[in-house]
Amino acid sequence: MNENEFRASQAGAQPPTHSHPHYQQPVAAAPVLTPPRPKKKRVAALVTASTLAAAVIGGAGGAAIVGLGDGSQTSAPSSATTVSTSTTANTDVSAVAAKVLPSVVQVNVTTRQGEAIGSGVILSSDGKILSNAHVVSDAVGDVTITLSDGTEYQATVLGSDTTADIAVLQARNASGLTAATLGDSSQLQVGEEVVAVGSPGGLQNTVTTGIVSALDRDLSDISRGEPDTPFGQTANTRNERPSYTAIQTDASINQGNSGGPLVNMNGEVIGINSALYSPSSTSTGSVGIGFAIPIDDAKTIIDQIENT
């Protein structure tokens, strides 16, 4: 070691990197990443409007409650068609709407609390109507059916299945009605485009679009363990609580859509809109998580009701 090297080592200086072919600079230690804190699980409610309480807390995919104790009247149904679409330009939603709208009705139900509004699907030209059981469960007297063109009929409830949330109505003295085309829900695929039709908020002939988000959602699992949710309030016993596997969709479903159709892009009914998943009991609108009863399941209940 020469004198210069000796002095450098005594002063703590490092040899230059080019002075030795195998010398390596020290490698900095990798930063320690702190994992993010898990988000708290948010309690959500699965809601319909099968009771007044459900409608008041309002996150409902069911019948809209209007005129509660104040004598107010329901606004006249509009013959205009409202279309809300988020599909690609290659999807002709207007053609689907034109095919389906004549087969969808608004269901007006007089209850002890006021007037409830839901939706329904025409099954036959002589006025058989498919809807949700929770739409008509509190009916006092006849139900009023309003066609897309504003024509009204009085109807009676032929029968209903509370657990399946299916009801069949019969319009009196009806003829020449446009029956809907019922599809095959077993052929549905996740991601498939769908259209929902109904009377959200009493706005008849409203059309919204989306996709099939999931299949075979067990609604009894979603509402289980949450006694304060409207599904927990719809029945006196657990066995009467609506319990079925549903089609999940992000098509906008709101209060008043219940009983209306969810259709594929061929205009075939593949589900009956029935419920809305709400982040809280105070939520009043769609958050893009709605549910429909598969039409194959509804067909079975329809046959049972008609043959009883």
PDB file of C-alpha atoms in Angstrom:
ATOM      1  CA  MET A   1       0.000   0.000   0.000  1.00  0.00           C
ATOM      2  CA  ASN A   2       1.443   3.349  -1.048  1.00  0.00           C
ATOM      3  CA  GLU A   3       1.256   6.500   1.054  1.00  0.00           C
ATOM      4  CA  ASN A   4      -1.798   7.954  -0.725  1.00  0.00           C
ATOM      5  CA  GLU A   5      -3.819   4.754  -0.304  1.00  0.00           C
ATOM      6  CA  PHE A   6      -2.824   4.541   3.370  1.00  0.00           C
ATOM      7  CA  ARG A   7      -4.035   8.108   4.006  1.00  0.00           C
ATOM      8  CA  ALA A   8      -7.310   7.485   2.186  1.00  0.00           C
ATOM      9  CA  SER A   9      -8.077   4.366   4.219  1.00  0.00           C
ATOM     10  CA  GLN A  10      -7.343   6.194   7.463  1.00  0.00           C
ATOM     11  CA  ALA A  11      -9.754   8.994   6.477  1.00  0.00           C
ATOM     12  CA  GLY A  12     -12.589   6.513   5.763  1.00  0.00           C
ATOM     13  CA  ALA A  13     -12.657   7.225   2.022  1.00  0.00           C
ATOM     14  CA  GLN A  14     -13.959   4.461  -0.282  1.00  0.00           C
ATOM     15  CA  PRO A  15     -11.828   3.283  -3.157  1.00  0.00           C
ATOM     16  CA  PRO A  16     -13.110   4.485  -6.540  1.00  0.00           C
ATOM     17  CA  THR A  17     -15.394   1.993  -8.300  1.00  0.00           C
ATOM     18  CA  HIS A  18     -13.042   1.604 -11.221  1.00  0.00           C
ATOM     19  CA  SER A  19     -10.110   0.653  -9.016  1.00  0.00           C
ATOM     20  CA  HIS A  20     -11.195  -2.997  -8.710  1.00  0.00           C
ATOM     21  CA  PRO A  21     -13.017  -5.096 -11.381  1.00  0.00           C
ATOM     22  CA  HIS A  22     -15.166  -6.979  -8.784  1.00  0.00           C
ATOM     23  CA  TYR A  23     -16.165  -4.052  -6.607  1.00  0.00           C
ATOM     24  CA  GLN A  24     -19.988  -3.452  -6.297  1.00  0.00           C
ATOM     25  CA  GLN A  25     -21.872  -0.478  -4.914  1.00  0.00           C
ATOM     26  CA  PRO A  26     -24.018  -1.299  -1.847  1.00  0.00           C
ATOM     27  CA  VAL A  27     -27.668  -2.094  -2.776  1.00  0.00           C
ATOM     28  CA  ALA A  28     -30.335  -0.084  -0.942  1.00  0.00           C
ATOM     29  CA  ALA A  29     -32.844  -2.160   0.996  1.00  0.00           C
ATOM     30  CA  ALA A  30     -36.338  -2.434  -0.596  1.00  0.00           C
ATOM     31  CA  PRO A  31     -38.956  -0.254   1.087  1.00  0.00           C
ATOM     32  CA  VAL A  32     -41.333  -2.056   3.399  1.00  0.00           C
ATOM     33  CA  LEU A  33     -44.916  -1.759   2.117  1.00  0.00           C
ATOM     34  CA  THR A  34     -47.641  -1.508   4.730  1.00  0.00           C
ATOM     35  CA  PRO A  35     -50.746  -3.412   3.587  1.00  0.00           C
ATOM     36  CA  PRO A  36     -53.840  -1.233   3.297  1.00  0.00           C
ATOM     37  CA  ARG A  37     -56.353  -1.479   6.061  1.00  0.00           C
ATOM     38  CA  PRO A  38     -59.323  -3.630   5.085  1.00  0.00           C
ATOM     39  CA  LYS A  39     -62.499  -1.720   4.414  1.00  0.00           C
ATOM     40  CA  LYS A  40     -65.235  -2.229   6.934  1.00  0.00           C
ATOM     41  CA  LYS A  41     -68.017  -4.420   5.631  1.00  0.00           C
ATOM     42  CA  ARG A  42     -71.080  -2.324   4.955  1.00  0.00           C
ATOM     43  CA  VAL A  43     -74.419  -3.731   5.971  1.00  0.00           C
ATOM     44  CA  ALA A  44     -76.853  -3.654   3.080  1.00  0.00           C
ATOM     45  CA  ALA A  45     -80.559  -4.263   2.771  1.00  0.00           C
ATOM     46  CA  LEU A  46     -82.479  -6.202   0.174  1.00  0.00           C
ATOM     47  CA  VAL A  47     -85.654  -4.253  -0.306  1.00  0.00           C
ATOM     48  CA  THR A  48     -89.021  -4.404  -2.005  1.00  0.00           C
ATOM     49  CA  ALA A  49     -92.194  -2.451  -1.385  1.00  0.00           C
ATOM     50  CA  SER A  50     -94.290  -5.282  -0.072  1.00  0.00           C
ATOM     51  CA  THR A  51     -95.085  -3.296   3.054  1.00  0.00           C
ATOM     52  CA  LEU A  52     -95.627   0.355   3.779  1.00  0.00           C
ATOM     53  CA  ALA A  53     -92.499   0.434   5.907  1.00  0.00           C
ATOM     54  CA  ALA A  54     -90.467  -0.887   3.009  1.00  0.00           C
ATOM     55  CA  ALA A  55     -91.782   1.783   0.699  1.00  0.00           C
ATOM     56  CA  VAL A  56     -91.224   4.586   3.177  1.00  0.00           C
ATOM     57  CA  ILE A  57     -87.578   3.701   3.703  1.00  0.00           C
ATOM     58  CA  GLY A  58     -87.780   3.560  -0.017  1.00  0.00           C
ATOM     59  CA  GLY A  59     -84.981   1.613  -1.413  1.00  0.00           C
ATOM     60  CA  ALA A  60     -87.541  -0.392  -3.261  1.00  0.00           C
ATOM     61  CA  GLY A  61     -87.677  -2.409  -6.418  1.00  0.00           C
ATOM     62  CA  GLY A  62     -91.357  -2.924  -5.773  1.00  0.00           C
ATOM     63  CA  ALA A  63     -94.590  -1.036  -5.808  1.00  0.00           C
ATOM     64  CA  ALA A  64     -94.328   2.690  -5.269  1.00  0.00           C
ATOM     65  CA  ILE A  65     -96.492   4.052  -2.478  1.00  0.00           C
ATOM     66  CA  VAL A  66     -98.149   7.391  -3.209  1.00  0.00           C
ATOM     67  CA  GLY A  67    -100.805   9.542  -1.549  1.00  0.00           C
ATOM     68  CA  LEU A  68    -100.060   8.285   1.951  1.00  0.00           C
ATOM     69  CA  GLY A  69    -102.891   9.526   4.136  1.00  0.00           C
ATOM     70  CA  ASP A  70    -103.013  12.983   2.561  1.00  0.00           C
ATOM     71  CA  GLY A  71    -105.654  12.305  -0.058  1.00  0.00           C
ATOM     72  CA  SER A  72    -103.277  13.073  -2.908  1.00  0.00           C
ATOM     73  CA  GLN A  73    -103.820  11.318  -6.213  1.00  0.00           C
ATOM     74  CA  THR A  74    -101.448   9.418  -8.426  1.00  0.00           C
ATOM     75  CA  SER A  75    -100.297  11.402 -11.408  1.00  0.00           C
ATOM     76  CA  ALA A  76    -101.891  10.285 -14.650  1.00  0.00           C
ATOM     77  CA  PRO A  77     -99.876   7.624 -16.426  1.00  0.00           C
ATOM     78  CA  SER A  78     -97.840   8.991 -19.266  1.00  0.00           C
ATOM     79  CA  SER A  79     -97.999   7.525 -22.747  1.00  0.00           C
ATOM     80  CA  ALA A  80     -94.510   8.813 -23.467  1.00  0.00           C
ATOM     81  CA  THR A  81     -91.650   6.349 -23.463  1.00  0.00           C
ATOM     82  CA  THR A  82     -88.543   7.130 -21.457  1.00  0.00           C
ATOM     83  CA  VAL A  83     -85.457   5.273 -22.653  1.00  0.00           C
ATOM     84  CA  SER A  84     -82.223   5.249 -20.685  1.00  0.00           C
ATOM     85  CA  THR A  85     -79.455   3.347 -22.450  1.00  0.00           C
ATOM     86  CA  SER A  86     -75.799   2.693 -21.802  1.00  0.00           C
ATOM     87  CA  THR A  87     -75.345   0.050 -24.468  1.00  0.00           C
ATOM     88  CA  THR A  88     -73.175   0.242 -27.540  1.00  0.00           C
ATOM     89  CA  ALA A  89     -74.318   1.948 -30.708  1.00  0.00           C
ATOM     90  CA  ASN A  90     -74.727  -1.460 -32.388  1.00  0.00           C
ATOM     91  CA  THR A  91     -77.508  -2.484 -29.996  1.00  0.00           C
ATOM     92  CA  ASP A  92     -80.946  -1.403 -31.149  1.00  0.00           C
ATOM     93  CA  VAL A  93     -82.655  -0.877 -27.805  1.00  0.00           C
ATOM     94  CA  SER A  94     -85.411   1.118 -29.485  1.00  0.00           C
ATOM     95  CA  ALA A  95     -86.473  -1.976 -31.449  1.00  0.00           C
ATOM     96  CA  VAL A  96     -86.627  -4.018 -28.254  1.00  0.00           C
ATOM     97  CA  ALA A  97     -88.646  -1.277 -26.536  1.00  0.00           C
ATOM     98  CA  ALA A  98     -91.072  -1.048 -29.435  1.00  0.00           C
ATOM     99  CA  LYS A  99     -91.706  -4.789 -29.252  1.00  0.00           C
ATOM    100  CA  VAL A 100     -92.036  -5.075 -25.475  1.00  0.00           C
ATOM    101  CA  LEU A 101     -93.843  -1.903 -24.354  1.00  0.00           C
ATOM    102  CA  PRO A 102     -97.330  -2.915 -25.625  1.00  0.00           C
ATOM    103  CA  SER A 103     -97.061  -6.016 -23.411  1.00  0.00           C
ATOM    104  CA  VAL A 104     -96.209  -4.159 -20.183  1.00  0.00           C
ATOM    105  CA  VAL A 105     -98.809  -2.634 -17.879  1.00  0.00           C
ATOM    106  CA  GLN A 106     -98.843  -0.386 -14.856  1.00  0.00           C
ATOM    107  CA  VAL A 107    -100.531  -1.930 -11.815  1.00  0.00           C
ATOM    108  CA  ASN A 108    -102.349   0.471  -9.488  1.00  0.00           C
ATOM    109  CA  VAL A 109    -103.354  -1.007  -6.138  1.00  0.00           C
ATOM    110  CA  THR A 110    -105.483   0.658  -3.481  1.00  0.00           C
ATOM    111  CA  THR A 111    -104.244  -0.183   0.017  1.00  0.00           C
ATOM    112  CA  ARG A 112    -105.226   0.968   3.492  1.00  0.00           C
ATOM    113  CA  GLN A 113    -102.186   3.245   3.493  1.00  0.00           C
ATOM    114  CA  GLY A 114    -102.726   4.843   0.096  1.00  0.00           C
ATOM    115  CA  GLU A 115    -102.112   3.761  -3.454  1.00  0.00           C
ATOM    116  CA  ALA A 116     -99.359   1.406  -4.607  1.00  0.00           C
ATOM    117  CA  ILE A 117     -97.897   1.347  -8.091  1.00  0.00           C
ATOM    118  CA  GLY A 118     -96.174  -1.617  -9.687  1.00  0.00           C
ATOM    119  CA  SER A 119     -95.795  -3.195 -13.093  1.00  0.00           C
ATOM    120  CA  GLY A 120     -96.967  -6.306 -14.891  1.00  0.00           C
ATOM    121  CA  VAL A 121     -96.559  -8.409 -18.023  1.00  0.00           C
ATOM    122  CA  ILE A 122     -99.444  -9.405 -20.315  1.00  0.00           C
ATOM    123  CA  LEU A 123     -99.652 -13.192 -20.640  1.00  0.00           C
ATOM    124  CA  SER A 124    -102.694 -13.503 -22.903  1.00  0.00           C
ATOM    125  CA  SER A 125    -104.840 -11.432 -25.216  1.00  0.00           C
ATOM    126  CA  ASP A 126    -107.823 -11.808 -22.872  1.00  0.00           C
ATOM    127  CA  GLY A 127    -106.028 -10.075 -20.010  1.00  0.00           C
ATOM    128  CA  LYS A 128    -104.025 -12.476 -17.877  1.00  0.00           C
ATOM    129  CA  ILE A 129    -101.290 -10.429 -16.193  1.00  0.00           C
ATOM    130  CA  LEU A 130     -98.107 -11.597 -14.473  1.00  0.00           C
ATOM    131  CA  SER A 131     -96.746  -9.495 -11.597  1.00  0.00           C
ATOM    132  CA  ASN A 132     -95.091  -9.800  -8.179  1.00  0.00           C
ATOM    133  CA  ALA A 133     -97.062 -11.066  -5.193  1.00  0.00           C
ATOM    134  CA  HIS A 134     -95.781  -8.189  -3.069  1.00  0.00           C
ATOM    135  CA  VAL A 135     -97.240  -5.654  -5.515  1.00  0.00           C
ATOM    136  CA  VAL A 136    -100.815  -6.826  -4.899  1.00  0.00           C
ATOM    137  CA  SER A 137    -100.565  -8.425  -1.450  1.00  0.00           C
ATOM    138  CA  ASP A 138    -102.138  -5.442   0.345  1.00  0.00           C
ATOM    139  CA  ALA A 139    -104.812  -4.720  -2.248  1.00  0.00           C
ATOM    140  CA  VAL A 140    -108.206  -3.610  -1.006  1.00  0.00           C
ATOM    141  CA  GLY A 141    -110.728  -4.400  -3.713  1.00  0.00           C
ATOM    142  CA  ASP A 142    -109.946  -4.464  -7.413  1.00  0.00           C
ATOM    143  CA  VAL A 143    -106.651  -3.648  -9.061  1.00  0.00           C
ATOM    144  CA  THR A 144    -106.410  -1.211 -11.972  1.00  0.00           C
ATOM    145  CA  ILE A 145    -104.380  -2.236 -15.009  1.00  0.00           C
ATOM    146  CA  THR A 146    -103.177   0.500 -17.368  1.00  0.00           C
ATOM    147  CA  LEU A 147    -101.890  -0.423 -20.813  1.00  0.00           C
ATOM    148  CA  SER A 148     -99.019   1.414 -22.468  1.00  0.00           C
ATOM    149  CA  ASP A 149    -101.524   3.461 -24.508  1.00  0.00           C
ATOM    150  CA  GLY A 150    -103.413   4.570 -21.382  1.00  0.00           C
ATOM    151  CA  THR A 151    -106.337   2.140 -21.638  1.00  0.00           C
ATOM    152  CA  GLU A 152    -107.495   0.981 -18.205  1.00  0.00           C
ATOM    153  CA  TYR A 153    -109.077  -2.259 -16.996  1.00  0.00           C
ATOM    154  CA  GLN A 154    -110.208  -3.451 -13.602  1.00  0.00           C
ATOM    155  CA  ALA A 155    -108.577  -6.710 -12.571  1.00  0.00           C
ATOM    156  CA  THR A 156    -108.780  -9.333  -9.871  1.00  0.00           C
ATOM    157  CA  VAL A 157    -105.988 -11.441  -8.405  1.00  0.00           C
ATOM    158  CA  LEU A 158    -106.369 -15.042  -9.590  1.00  0.00           C
ATOM    159  CA  GLY A 159    -103.718 -16.298  -7.205  1.00  0.00           C
ATOM    160  CA  SER A 160    -100.260 -15.689  -5.824  1.00  0.00           C
ATOM    161  CA  ASP A 161     -97.249 -17.430  -4.318  1.00  0.00           C
ATOM    162  CA  THR A 162     -95.695 -15.280  -1.593  1.00  0.00           C
ATOM    163  CA  THR A 163     -92.504 -17.309  -1.326  1.00  0.00           C
ATOM    164  CA  ALA A 164     -91.866 -17.192  -5.069  1.00  0.00           C
ATOM    165  CA  ASP A 165     -93.186 -13.578  -5.181  1.00  0.00           C
ATOM    166  CA  ILE A 166     -95.374 -14.325  -8.199  1.00  0.00           C
ATOM    167  CA  ALA A 167     -98.994 -13.294  -8.784  1.00  0.00           C
ATOM    168  CA  VAL A 168    -101.387 -13.736 -11.699  1.00  0.00           C
ATOM    169  CA  LEU A 169    -104.149 -11.187 -12.326  1.00  0.00           C
ATOM    170  CA  GLN A 170    -107.124 -11.217 -14.680  1.00  0.00           C
ATOM    171  CA  ALA A 171    -108.328  -8.025 -16.352  1.00  0.00           C
ATOM    172  CA  ARG A 172    -112.095  -7.990 -16.793  1.00  0.00           C
ATOM    173  CA  ASN A 173    -113.680  -7.701 -20.248  1.00  0.00           C
ATOM    174  CA  ALA A 174    -110.263  -7.443 -21.897  1.00  0.00           C
ATOM    175  CA  SER A 175    -109.584  -8.558 -25.453  1.00  0.00           C
ATOM    176  CA  GLY A 176    -107.035  -7.968 -28.153  1.00  0.00           C
ATOM    177  CA  LEU A 177    -104.177  -7.319 -25.718  1.00  0.00           C
ATOM    178  CA  THR A 178    -100.606  -7.892 -26.886  1.00  0.00           C
ATOM    179  CA  ALA A 179     -99.148 -10.845 -25.027  1.00  0.00           C
ATOM    180  CA  ALA A 180     -95.435 -10.840 -24.251  1.00  0.00           C
ATOM    181  CA  THR A 181     -93.097 -13.483 -25.635  1.00  0.00           C
ATOM    182  CA  LEU A 182     -91.686 -15.551 -22.774  1.00  0.00           C
ATOM    183  CA  GLY A 183     -88.081 -16.647 -23.258  1.00  0.00           C
ATOM    184  CA  ASP A 184     -85.812 -19.293 -21.733  1.00  0.00           C
ATOM    185  CA  SER A 185     -83.924 -18.060 -18.677  1.00  0.00           C
ATOM    186  CA  SER A 186     -81.811 -21.236 -18.576  1.00  0.00           C
ATOM    187  CA  GLN A 187     -79.941 -19.949 -21.629  1.00  0.00           C
ATOM    188  CA  LEU A 188     -78.850 -16.693 -20.011  1.00  0.00           C
ATOM    189  CA  GLN A 189     -75.157 -15.887 -19.759  1.00  0.00           C
ATOM    190  CA  VAL A 190     -73.357 -13.448 -17.496  1.00  0.00           C
ATOM    191  CA  GLY A 191     -72.551 -10.308 -19.467  1.00  0.00           C
ATOM    192  CA  GLU A 192     -75.550 -10.642 -21.770  1.00  0.00           C
ATOM    193  CA  GLU A 193     -77.364  -7.375 -22.483  1.00  0.00           C
ATOM    194  CA  VAL A 194     -80.852  -6.963 -21.058  1.00  0.00           C
ATOM    195  CA  VAL A 195     -83.616  -4.351 -20.933  1.00  0.00           C
ATOM    196  CA  ALA A 196     -85.928  -3.588 -17.995  1.00  0.00           C
ATOM    197  CA  VAL A 197     -89.389  -2.087 -18.535  1.00  0.00           C
ATOM    198  CA  GLY A 198     -91.825  -0.745 -15.953  1.00  0.00           C
ATOM    199  CA  SER A 199     -93.203   2.213 -14.024  1.00  0.00           C
ATOM    200  CA  PRO A 200     -90.503   3.398 -11.602  1.00  0.00           C
ATOM    201  CA  GLY A 201     -91.941   6.189  -9.477  1.00  0.00           C
ATOM    202  CA  GLY A 202     -95.167   5.909 -11.468  1.00  0.00           C
ATOM    203  CA  LEU A 203     -93.393   6.902 -14.707  1.00  0.00           C
ATOM    204  CA  GLN A 204     -95.039   4.410 -17.007  1.00  0.00           C
ATOM    205  CA  ASN A 205     -93.271   3.064 -20.108  1.00  0.00           C
ATOM    206  CA  THR A 206     -89.780   3.603 -18.727  1.00  0.00           C
ATOM    207  CA  VAL A 207     -87.023   1.555 -20.345  1.00  0.00           C
ATOM    208  CA  THR A 208     -83.552   1.003 -18.861  1.00  0.00           C
ATOM    209  CA  THR A 209     -80.677  -1.156 -20.048  1.00  0.00           C
ATOM    210  CA  GLY A 210     -77.779  -3.105 -18.613  1.00  0.00           C
ATOM    211  CA  ILE A 211     -76.315  -6.585 -18.489  1.00  0.00           C
ATOM    212  CA  VAL A 212     -76.794  -9.824 -16.598  1.00  0.00           C
ATOM    213  CA  SER A 213     -74.376  -9.262 -13.730  1.00  0.00           C
ATOM    214  CA  ALA A 214     -74.742 -12.691 -12.133  1.00  0.00           C
ATOM    215  CA  LEU A 215     -76.983 -15.736 -12.067  1.00  0.00           C
ATOM    216  CA  ASP A 216     -78.482 -17.869  -9.295  1.00  0.00           C
ATOM    217  CA  ARG A 217     -78.313 -15.277  -6.531  1.00  0.00           C
ATOM    218  CA  ASP A 218     -80.041 -16.680  -3.439  1.00  0.00           C
ATOM    219  CA  LEU A 219     -82.119 -13.805  -2.088  1.00  0.00           C
ATOM    220  CA  SER A 220     -82.846 -15.591   1.174  1.00  0.00           C
ATOM    221  CA  ASP A 221     -79.097 -15.682   1.842  1.00  0.00           C
ATOM    222  CA  ILE A 222     -78.765 -11.964   1.150  1.00  0.00           C
ATOM    223  CA  SER A 223     -81.494 -10.964   3.583  1.00  0.00           C
ATOM    224  CA  ARG A 224     -80.801 -13.597   6.242  1.00  0.00           C
ATOM    225  CA  GLY A 225     -79.693 -12.277   9.611  1.00  0.00           C
ATOM    226  CA  GLU A 226     -80.940  -8.761   8.973  1.00  0.00           C
ATOM    227  CA  PRO A 227     -84.332  -8.546  10.736  1.00  0.00           C
ATOM    228  CA  ASP A 228     -84.660  -4.833  10.027  1.00  0.00           C
ATOM    229  CA  THR A 229     -84.632  -5.256   6.256  1.00  0.00           C
ATOM    230  CA  PRO A 230     -87.971  -5.049   4.452  1.00  0.00           C
ATOM    231  CA  PHE A 231     -87.680  -8.683   3.404  1.00  0.00           C
ATOM    232  CA  GLY A 232     -87.805  -9.497   7.099  1.00  0.00           C
ATOM    233  CA  GLN A 233     -91.043  -7.519   7.345  1.00  0.00           C
ATOM    234  CA  THR A 234     -92.952  -9.049   4.460  1.00  0.00           C
ATOM    235  CA  ALA A 235     -94.158 -12.173   6.177  1.00  0.00           C
ATOM    236  CA  ASN A 236     -95.363 -13.361   9.549  1.00  0.00           C
ATOM    237  CA  THR A 237     -93.287 -16.524   9.386  1.00  0.00           C
ATOM    238  CA  ARG A 238     -89.922 -17.387   7.978  1.00  0.00           C
ATOM    239  CA  ASN A 239     -91.436 -19.910   5.592  1.00  0.00           C
ATOM    240  CA  GLU A 240     -93.466 -17.170   3.897  1.00  0.00           C
ATOM    241  CA  ARG A 241     -90.469 -14.930   3.263  1.00  0.00           C
ATOM    242  CA  PRO A 242     -89.627 -14.538  -0.455  1.00  0.00           C
ATOM    243  CA  SER A 243     -86.949 -17.091  -1.201  1.00  0.00           C
ATOM    244  CA  TYR A 244     -85.689 -17.816  -4.700  1.00  0.00           C
ATOM    245  CA  THR A 245     -82.571 -17.693  -6.819  1.00  0.00           C
ATOM    246  CA  ALA A 246     -82.556 -14.564  -8.946  1.00  0.00           C
ATOM    247  CA  ILE A 247     -80.966 -12.995 -11.971  1.00  0.00           C
ATOM    248  CA  GLN A 248     -78.775 -10.070 -10.925  1.00  0.00           C
ATOM    249  CA  THR A 249     -78.649  -7.094 -13.279  1.00  0.00           C
ATOM    250  CA  ASP A 250     -77.225  -3.587 -13.338  1.00  0.00           C
ATOM    251  CA  ALA A 251     -80.165  -2.319 -15.420  1.00  0.00           C
ATOM    252  CA  SER A 252     -81.754   0.412 -13.306  1.00  0.00           C
ATOM    253  CA  ILE A 253     -84.596  -1.007 -11.195  1.00  0.00           C
ATOM    254  CA  ASN A 254     -86.413   1.337  -8.852  1.00  0.00           C
ATOM    255  CA  GLN A 255     -89.580   1.598  -6.799  1.00  0.00           C
ATOM    256  CA  GLY A 256     -92.465   0.790  -9.160  1.00  0.00           C
ATOM    257  CA  ASN A 257     -90.481  -1.584 -11.428  1.00  0.00           C
ATOM    258  CA  SER A 258     -91.574  -4.703  -9.546  1.00  0.00           C
ATOM    259  CA  GLY A 259     -93.600  -7.095 -11.663  1.00  0.00           C
ATOM    260  CA  GLY A 260     -92.256  -5.633 -14.901  1.00  0.00           C
ATOM    261  CA  PRO A 261     -90.180  -7.644 -17.360  1.00  0.00           C
ATOM    262  CA  LEU A 262     -86.461  -8.066 -17.801  1.00  0.00           C
ATOM    263  CA  VAL A 263     -86.010  -8.965 -21.463  1.00  0.00           C
ATOM    264  CA  ASN A 264     -83.192 -10.092 -23.728  1.00  0.00           C
ATOM    265  CA  MET A 265     -82.229  -8.337 -26.938  1.00  0.00           C
ATOM    266  CA  ASN A 266     -84.768 -10.431 -28.852  1.00  0.00           C
ATOM    267  CA  GLY A 267     -87.519  -8.854 -26.784  1.00  0.00           C
ATOM    268  CA  GLU A 268     -88.230 -12.091 -24.905  1.00  0.00           C
ATOM    269  CA  VAL A 269     -89.106 -11.934 -21.200  1.00  0.00           C
ATOM    270  CA  ILE A 270     -86.386 -13.762 -19.288  1.00  0.00           C
ATOM    271  CA  GLY A 271     -87.148 -12.419 -15.803  1.00  0.00           C
ATOM    272  CA  ILE A 272     -89.634 -10.536 -13.622  1.00  0.00           C
ATOM    273  CA  ASN A 273     -88.060  -7.581 -11.818  1.00  0.00           C
ATOM    274  CA  SER A 274     -88.580  -8.008  -8.108  1.00  0.00           C
ATOM    275  CA  ALA A 275     -86.023  -6.442  -5.767  1.00  0.00           C
ATOM    276  CA  LEU A 276     -83.230  -3.947  -5.282  1.00  0.00           C
ATOM    277  CA  TYR A 277     -80.077  -4.304  -3.204  1.00  0.00           C
ATOM    278  CA  SER A 278     -79.598  -1.136  -1.194  1.00  0.00           C
ATOM    279  CA  PRO A 279     -76.420  -0.060   0.655  1.00  0.00           C
ATOM    280  CA  SER A 280     -78.530   1.181   3.562  1.00  0.00           C
ATOM    281  CA  SER A 281     -82.104   1.336   4.720  1.00  0.00           C
ATOM    282  CA  THR A 282     -82.229   5.024   3.816  1.00  0.00           C
ATOM    283  CA  SER A 283     -81.179   4.610   0.189  1.00  0.00           C
ATOM    284  CA  THR A 284     -83.962   5.483  -2.235  1.00  0.00           C
ATOM    285  CA  GLY A 285     -82.653   4.591  -5.671  1.00  0.00           C
ATOM    286  CA  SER A 286     -80.875   2.061  -7.815  1.00  0.00           C
ATOM    287  CA  VAL A 287     -77.219   1.398  -7.128  1.00  0.00           C
ATOM    288  CA  GLY A 288     -76.907  -0.939 -10.095  1.00  0.00           C
ATOM    289  CA  ILE A 289     -77.728  -4.135  -8.198  1.00  0.00           C
ATOM    290  CA  GLY A 290     -81.214  -5.347  -9.038  1.00  0.00           C
ATOM    291  CA  PHE A 291     -82.810  -8.779  -9.079  1.00  0.00           C
ATOM    292  CA  ALA A 292     -85.340 -10.543 -11.280  1.00  0.00           C
ATOM    293  CA  ILE A 293     -87.163 -13.853 -10.902  1.00  0.00           C
ATOM    294  CA  PRO A 294     -86.098 -16.204 -13.743  1.00  0.00           C
ATOM    295  CA  ILE A 295     -89.003 -16.620 -16.147  1.00  0.00           C
ATOM    296  CA  ASP A 296     -88.619 -20.416 -16.122  1.00  0.00           C
ATOM    297  CA  ASP A 297     -89.398 -20.379 -12.389  1.00  0.00           C
ATOM    298  CA  ALA A 298     -92.289 -17.982 -12.956  1.00  0.00           C
ATOM    299  CA  LYS A 299     -93.788 -20.289 -15.612  1.00  0.00           C
ATOM    300  CA  THR A 300     -93.992 -23.093 -13.057  1.00  0.00           C
ATOM    301  CA  ILE A 301     -95.846 -20.892 -10.574  1.00  0.00           C
ATOM    302  CA  ILE A 302     -98.169 -19.568 -13.294  1.00  0.00           C
ATOM    303  CA  ASP A 303     -99.174 -23.137 -14.193  1.00  0.00           C
ATOM    304  CA  GLN A 304     -99.808 -23.954 -10.531  1.00  0.00           C
ATOM    305  CA  ILE A 305    -101.990 -20.886 -10.040  1.00  0.00           C
ATOM    306  CA  GLU A 306    -103.987 -21.433 -13.219  1.00  0.00           C
ATOM    307  CA  ASN A 307    -104.570 -25.127 -12.467  1.00  0.00           C
ATOM    308  CA  THR A 308    -105.564 -24.657  -8.844  1.00  0.00           C
TER     309      THR A 308
END
